[in-house]
PDB file of C-alpha atoms in Angstrom:
ATOM      1  CA  MET A   1     -33.166  15.984 -80.595  1.00  0.00           C
ATOM      2  CA  SER A   2     -34.716  15.459 -77.166  1.00  0.00           C
ATOM      3  CA  LYS A   3     -32.323  14.112 -74.544  1.00  0.00           C
ATOM      4  CA  THR A   4     -34.748  12.142 -72.368  1.00  0.00           C
ATOM      5  CA  VAL A   5     -33.552   9.993 -69.488  1.00  0.00           C
ATOM      6  CA  PRO A   6     -35.368   7.655 -67.082  1.00  0.00           C
ATOM      7  CA  VAL A   7     -35.540   8.747 -63.446  1.00  0.00           C
ATOM      8  CA  GLY A   8     -34.564   6.519 -60.542  1.00  0.00           C
ATOM      9  CA  VAL A   9     -35.419   7.691 -57.024  1.00  0.00           C
ATOM     10  CA  SER A  10     -32.772   6.537 -54.584  1.00  0.00           C
ATOM     11  CA  ALA A  11     -33.958   6.015 -51.007  1.00  0.00           C
ATOM     12  CA  ARG A  12     -31.475   5.797 -48.137  1.00  0.00           C
ATOM     13  CA  HIS A  13     -29.181   2.806 -48.525  1.00  0.00           C
ATOM     14  CA  ILE A  14     -25.747   1.526 -47.632  1.00  0.00           C
ATOM     15  CA  HIS A  15     -22.815  -0.058 -49.458  1.00  0.00           C
ATOM     16  CA  LEU A  16     -20.561  -2.273 -47.338  1.00  0.00           C
ATOM     17  CA  THR A  17     -17.131  -3.829 -47.591  1.00  0.00           C
ATOM     18  CA  GLN A  18     -17.031  -7.611 -47.274  1.00  0.00           C
ATOM     19  CA  GLU A  19     -15.260  -7.131 -43.927  1.00  0.00           C
ATOM     20  CA  HIS A  20     -18.187  -5.048 -42.639  1.00  0.00           C
ATOM     21  CA  VAL A  21     -20.752  -7.522 -44.049  1.00  0.00           C
ATOM     22  CA  GLU A  22     -19.072 -10.249 -42.008  1.00  0.00           C
ATOM     23  CA  ALA A  23     -18.794  -8.078 -38.876  1.00  0.00           C
ATOM     24  CA  LEU A  24     -22.536  -7.339 -39.055  1.00  0.00           C
ATOM     25  CA  PHE A  25     -23.851 -10.746 -40.240  1.00  0.00           C
ATOM     26  CA  GLY A  26     -21.174 -13.284 -39.263  1.00  0.00           C
ATOM     27  CA  PRO A  27     -17.937 -14.791 -40.639  1.00  0.00           C
ATOM     28  CA  GLY A  28     -18.123 -15.805 -44.295  1.00  0.00           C
ATOM     29  CA  TYR A  29     -21.536 -14.198 -44.793  1.00  0.00           C
ATOM     30  CA  GLN A  30     -22.493 -13.293 -48.383  1.00  0.00           C
ATOM     31  CA  LEU A  31     -25.192 -10.795 -49.360  1.00  0.00           C
ATOM     32  CA  THR A  32     -28.247 -12.289 -51.074  1.00  0.00           C
ATOM     33  CA  GLU A  33     -30.145 -10.601 -53.895  1.00  0.00           C
ATOM     34  CA  PHE A  34     -33.602  -9.146 -53.233  1.00  0.00           C
ATOM     35  CA  LYS A  35     -33.919  -7.491 -56.661  1.00  0.00           C
ATOM     36  CA  PRO A  36     -31.655  -6.211 -59.432  1.00  0.00           C
ATOM     37  CA  LEU A  37     -30.991  -2.471 -59.779  1.00  0.00           C
ATOM     38  CA  SER A  38     -30.837  -0.372 -62.951  1.00  0.00           C
ATOM     39  CA  GLN A  39     -27.060  -0.607 -63.210  1.00  0.00           C
ATOM     40  CA  PRO A  40     -25.763  -3.954 -64.510  1.00  0.00           C
ATOM     41  CA  GLY A  41     -24.456  -6.255 -61.775  1.00  0.00           C
ATOM     42  CA  GLN A  42     -25.861  -4.125 -58.930  1.00  0.00           C
ATOM     43  CA  PHE A  43     -28.628  -5.359 -56.628  1.00  0.00           C
ATOM     44  CA  ALA A  44     -30.692  -4.514 -53.571  1.00  0.00           C
ATOM     45  CA  ALA A  45     -29.869  -7.146 -50.972  1.00  0.00           C
ATOM     46  CA  ASN A  46     -32.316  -8.922 -48.697  1.00  0.00           C
ATOM     47  CA  GLU A  47     -30.144  -7.818 -45.784  1.00  0.00           C
ATOM     48  CA  GLN A  48     -30.728  -4.613 -43.841  1.00  0.00           C
ATOM     49  CA  VAL A  49     -28.910  -2.915 -40.970  1.00  0.00           C
ATOM     50  CA  ALA A  50     -29.715  -0.309 -38.352  1.00  0.00           C
ATOM     51  CA  VAL A  51     -27.883   3.027 -38.622  1.00  0.00           C
ATOM     52  CA  ILE A  52     -27.535   5.011 -35.423  1.00  0.00           C
ATOM     53  CA  GLY A  53     -26.679   8.710 -35.258  1.00  0.00           C
ATOM     54  CA  SER A  54     -26.400  11.167 -32.375  1.00  0.00           C
ATOM     55  CA  LYS A  55     -30.071  12.234 -32.612  1.00  0.00           C
ATOM     56  CA  GLY A  56     -31.861   9.231 -34.070  1.00  0.00           C
ATOM     57  CA  LYS A  57     -31.711   5.963 -35.951  1.00  0.00           C
ATOM     58  CA  PHE A  58     -33.198   4.046 -38.838  1.00  0.00           C
ATOM     59  CA  ASP A  59     -33.755   0.370 -38.068  1.00  0.00           C
ATOM     60  CA  LYS A  60     -33.994  -1.048 -41.609  1.00  0.00           C
ATOM     61  CA  VAL A  61     -31.562   0.426 -44.115  1.00  0.00           C
ATOM     62  CA  ARG A  62     -31.240  -1.682 -47.258  1.00  0.00           C
ATOM     63  CA  ILE A  63     -27.778  -2.883 -48.263  1.00  0.00           C
ATOM     64  CA  LEU A  64     -26.881  -2.634 -51.939  1.00  0.00           C
ATOM     65  CA  GLY A  65     -24.531  -5.201 -53.404  1.00  0.00           C
ATOM     66  CA  PRO A  66     -22.135  -6.470 -54.315  1.00  0.00           C
ATOM     67  CA  ALA A  67     -19.633  -5.598 -51.566  1.00  0.00           C
ATOM     68  CA  ARG A  68     -17.473  -2.533 -52.292  1.00  0.00           C
ATOM     69  CA  PRO A  69     -13.933  -1.392 -51.446  1.00  0.00           C
ATOM     70  CA  ALA A  70     -15.293   1.156 -48.905  1.00  0.00           C
ATOM     71  CA  SER A  71     -18.464   1.289 -46.818  1.00  0.00           C
ATOM     72  CA  GLN A  72     -20.735   4.249 -47.554  1.00  0.00           C
ATOM     73  CA  LEU A  73     -24.160   5.328 -46.253  1.00  0.00           C
ATOM     74  CA  GLU A  74     -26.205   7.431 -48.685  1.00  0.00           C
ATOM     75  CA  ILE A  75     -28.999   9.494 -47.126  1.00  0.00           C
ATOM     76  CA  SER A  76     -31.127  12.518 -47.953  1.00  0.00           C
ATOM     77  CA  ARG A  77     -30.765  15.925 -46.291  1.00  0.00           C
ATOM     78  CA  THR A  78     -33.944  15.197 -44.302  1.00  0.00           C
ATOM     79  CA  ASP A  79     -32.408  11.907 -43.115  1.00  0.00           C
ATOM     80  CA  SER A  80     -29.276  13.780 -42.012  1.00  0.00           C
ATOM     81  CA  PHE A  81     -31.376  15.987 -39.712  1.00  0.00           C
ATOM     82  CA  ALA A  82     -33.163  12.963 -38.227  1.00  0.00           C
ATOM     83  CA  LEU A  83     -29.861  11.153 -37.556  1.00  0.00           C
ATOM     84  CA  GLY A  84     -27.972  14.223 -36.322  1.00  0.00           C
ATOM     85  CA  VAL A  85     -25.245  13.855 -38.950  1.00  0.00           C
ATOM     86  CA  LYS A  86     -23.878  16.744 -41.040  1.00  0.00           C
ATOM     87  CA  ALA A  87     -23.484  14.777 -44.255  1.00  0.00           C
ATOM     88  CA  PRO A  88     -21.996  16.628 -47.230  1.00  0.00           C
ATOM     89  CA  VAL A  89     -23.216  16.339 -50.813  1.00  0.00           C
ATOM     90  CA  ARG A  90     -20.666  14.132 -52.562  1.00  0.00           C
ATOM     91  CA  GLU A  91     -20.227  11.853 -55.531  1.00  0.00           C
ATOM     92  CA  SER A  92     -20.435   8.194 -54.627  1.00  0.00           C
ATOM     93  CA  GLY A  93     -17.038   6.937 -53.484  1.00  0.00           C
ATOM     94  CA  ASN A  94     -15.775  10.386 -52.428  1.00  0.00           C
ATOM     95  CA  ILE A  95     -15.930   9.856 -48.675  1.00  0.00           C
ATOM     96  CA  ASP A  96     -12.684  11.414 -47.388  1.00  0.00           C
ATOM     97  CA  GLY A  97     -13.448  13.751 -44.498  1.00  0.00           C
ATOM     98  CA  THR A  98     -17.114  12.738 -44.224  1.00  0.00           C
ATOM     99  CA  PRO A  99     -18.791  11.913 -40.916  1.00  0.00           C
ATOM    100  CA  GLY A 100     -19.123   8.406 -39.557  1.00  0.00           C
ATOM    101  CA  ILE A 101     -22.015   6.513 -37.996  1.00  0.00           C
ATOM    102  CA  THR A 102     -22.791   3.347 -36.029  1.00  0.00           C
ATOM    103  CA  LEU A 103     -24.118   0.290 -37.867  1.00  0.00           C
ATOM    104  CA  LYS A 104     -25.863  -2.600 -36.123  1.00  0.00           C
ATOM    105  CA  GLY A 105     -26.551  -5.999 -37.635  1.00  0.00           C
ATOM    106  CA  PRO A 106     -27.715  -9.337 -36.241  1.00  0.00           C
ATOM    107  CA  ALA A 107     -24.149 -10.486 -35.459  1.00  0.00           C
ATOM    108  CA  GLY A 108     -22.442  -7.271 -34.341  1.00  0.00           C
ATOM    109  CA  GLU A 109     -21.812  -3.549 -34.661  1.00  0.00           C
ATOM    110  CA  VAL A 110     -19.470  -1.459 -36.799  1.00  0.00           C
ATOM    111  CA  GLU A 111     -18.349   2.100 -36.115  1.00  0.00           C
ATOM    112  CA  LEU A 112     -17.799   3.761 -39.477  1.00  0.00           C
ATOM    113  CA  GLU A 113     -15.195   6.492 -39.048  1.00  0.00           C
ATOM    114  CA  GLN A 114     -16.339   8.116 -42.299  1.00  0.00           C
ATOM    115  CA  GLY A 115     -18.657   7.401 -45.200  1.00  0.00           C
ATOM    116  CA  VAL A 116     -21.964   9.226 -44.637  1.00  0.00           C
ATOM    117  CA  ILE A 117     -22.937  11.299 -47.677  1.00  0.00           C
ATOM    118  CA  ILE A 118     -25.849  12.867 -49.449  1.00  0.00           C
ATOM    119  CA  ALA A 119     -25.310  11.511 -52.956  1.00  0.00           C
ATOM    120  CA  ALA A 120     -24.857  14.181 -55.602  1.00  0.00           C
ATOM    121  CA  ARG A 121     -27.564  13.957 -58.256  1.00  0.00           C
ATOM    122  CA  HIS A 122     -26.189  12.257 -61.334  1.00  0.00           C
ATOM    123  CA  ILE A 123     -26.950  10.493 -64.591  1.00  0.00           C
ATOM    124  CA  HIS A 124     -25.328   7.220 -65.596  1.00  0.00           C
ATOM    125  CA  PHE A 125     -24.547   7.150 -69.336  1.00  0.00           C
ATOM    126  CA  HIS A 126     -23.250   4.285 -71.404  1.00  0.00           C
ATOM    127  CA  THR A 127     -20.252   5.588 -73.354  1.00  0.00           C
ATOM    128  CA  SER A 128     -22.132   5.321 -76.668  1.00  0.00           C
ATOM    129  CA  GLU A 129     -25.066   7.404 -75.384  1.00  0.00           C
ATOM    130  CA  ALA A 130     -22.785  10.090 -73.989  1.00  0.00           C
ATOM    131  CA  GLU A 131     -20.881  10.305 -77.278  1.00  0.00           C
ATOM    132  CA  ALA A 132     -24.107  10.515 -79.308  1.00  0.00           C
ATOM    133  CA  TRP A 133     -25.359  13.369 -77.126  1.00  0.00           C
ATOM    134  CA  GLY A 134     -22.003  15.161 -76.857  1.00  0.00           C
ATOM    135  CA  ILE A 135     -21.773  14.673 -73.093  1.00  0.00           C
ATOM    136  CA  ALA A 136     -18.458  14.209 -71.279  1.00  0.00           C
ATOM    137  CA  ASP A 137     -17.745  12.335 -68.053  1.00  0.00           C
ATOM    138  CA  LYS A 138     -18.074  14.646 -65.008  1.00  0.00           C
ATOM    139  CA  GLN A 139     -19.849  17.323 -67.081  1.00  0.00           C
ATOM    140  CA  LEU A 140     -22.424  19.277 -65.058  1.00  0.00           C
ATOM    141  CA  LEU A 141     -25.862  19.213 -66.646  1.00  0.00           C
ATOM    142  CA  LYS A 142     -29.172  21.007 -66.212  1.00  0.00           C
ATOM    143  CA  VAL A 143     -32.166  18.651 -66.207  1.00  0.00           C
ATOM    144  CA  ARG A 144     -35.918  19.377 -66.281  1.00  0.00           C
ATOM    145  CA  LEU A 145     -38.371  17.217 -64.364  1.00  0.00           C
ATOM    146  CA  GLY A 146     -41.944  17.751 -65.590  1.00  0.00           C
ATOM    147  CA  GLY A 147     -45.305  17.299 -63.902  1.00  0.00           C
ATOM    148  CA  ASP A 148     -47.454  19.371 -61.560  1.00  0.00           C
ATOM    149  CA  ARG A 149     -44.444  20.310 -59.421  1.00  0.00           C
ATOM    150  CA  GLY A 150     -41.884  20.316 -62.233  1.00  0.00           C
ATOM    151  CA  LEU A 151     -38.514  21.872 -61.634  1.00  0.00           C
ATOM    152  CA  VAL A 152     -35.069  22.214 -63.154  1.00  0.00           C
ATOM    153  CA  LEU A 153     -32.140  20.579 -61.365  1.00  0.00           C
ATOM    154  CA  GLU A 154     -28.690  22.098 -61.849  1.00  0.00           C
ATOM    155  CA  ASN A 155     -25.282  20.536 -61.237  1.00  0.00           C
ATOM    156  CA  VAL A 156     -26.367  17.050 -62.299  1.00  0.00           C
ATOM    157  CA  ILE A 157     -23.127  15.094 -62.764  1.00  0.00           C
ATOM    158  CA  ALA A 158     -22.660  13.022 -65.917  1.00  0.00           C
ATOM    159  CA  ARG A 159     -21.065   9.666 -65.108  1.00  0.00           C
ATOM    160  CA  VAL A 160     -19.920   7.864 -68.245  1.00  0.00           C
ATOM    161  CA  SER A 161     -18.777   4.233 -68.509  1.00  0.00           C
ATOM    162  CA  ASP A 162     -19.054   1.218 -70.780  1.00  0.00           C
ATOM    163  CA  SER A 163     -20.591  -0.602 -67.804  1.00  0.00           C
ATOM    164  CA  PHE A 164     -23.420   1.908 -67.178  1.00  0.00           C
ATOM    165  CA  LYS A 165     -27.024   1.919 -68.331  1.00  0.00           C
ATOM    166  CA  LEU A 166     -28.839   5.243 -68.893  1.00  0.00           C
ATOM    167  CA  ASP A 167     -30.508   6.289 -65.626  1.00  0.00           C
ATOM    168  CA  MET A 168     -30.759   9.502 -63.587  1.00  0.00           C
ATOM    169  CA  HIS A 169     -30.449   9.125 -59.813  1.00  0.00           C
ATOM    170  CA  ILE A 170     -32.011  11.642 -57.437  1.00  0.00           C
ATOM    171  CA  ASP A 171     -32.746  11.238 -53.736  1.00  0.00           C
ATOM    172  CA  THR A 172     -36.136  11.186 -52.038  1.00  0.00           C
ATOM    173  CA  ASP A 173     -35.999  14.880 -51.075  1.00  0.00           C
ATOM    174  CA  GLU A 174     -35.429  15.878 -54.705  1.00  0.00           C
ATOM    175  CA  ALA A 175     -38.114  13.502 -55.966  1.00  0.00           C
ATOM    176  CA  ASN A 176     -40.646  14.727 -53.413  1.00  0.00           C
ATOM    177  CA  ALA A 177     -39.967  18.366 -54.294  1.00  0.00           C
ATOM    178  CA  ALA A 178     -40.740  17.610 -57.952  1.00  0.00           C
ATOM    179  CA  GLY A 179     -43.467  15.026 -57.387  1.00  0.00           C
ATOM    180  CA  ALA A 180     -41.264  12.581 -59.324  1.00  0.00           C
ATOM    181  CA  ASN A 181     -41.391   8.792 -59.174  1.00  0.00           C
ATOM    182  CA  ASN A 182     -39.289   5.862 -60.342  1.00  0.00           C
ATOM    183  CA  GLY A 183     -39.843   5.378 -64.048  1.00  0.00           C
ATOM    184  CA  ASP A 184     -40.664   9.016 -64.799  1.00  0.00           C
ATOM    185  CA  THR A 185     -38.544  10.743 -67.417  1.00  0.00           C
ATOM    186  CA  ALA A 186     -36.513  13.919 -67.342  1.00  0.00           C
ATOM    187  CA  GLU A 187     -35.005  16.026 -70.130  1.00  0.00           C
ATOM    188  CA  ILE A 188     -31.453  17.298 -70.304  1.00  0.00           C
ATOM    189  CA  VAL A 189     -31.788  20.988 -71.213  1.00  0.00           C
ATOM    190  CA  GLU A 190     -28.147  22.114 -70.943  1.00  0.00           C
TER     191      GLU A 190
END
């Protein structure tokens, strides 16, 4: 049985706490939805912020909602060079000991003490899909991306939850290396 998964290419983005949303956009401010994301309840917000590193900045980084318990900037390795930040590859939410960065919004600035990561490649599985395919939460998988520049990605983390929808997330560097786009498919080979 083929284990085919849809591919989602994740460009640089940021998750913010409600406290940081208000510091950047004003007291009581609530994020507004630009478009829904593949995972239920998640959305790309209309709001964007500037992120400022020691070597460079990006003026329009999309915020993803809803607000989270900790603020986290997810960038590619190429982005880390441009910003001058030595971001480690981490699973989302694992930000202890990561570098910080300056955020600027229309109503103020925030100095993140930590939270800049390069998101580890991963696949979201609904519990039923993972069980059917014999895949466990946190299992490391090998996944083949096809096409003219096809490649095999190792150490793809399985993330299993009743609240997830099947989708593989890779960053723009990984997608560009493989010539992959949103909506392409990949095959779990191991």
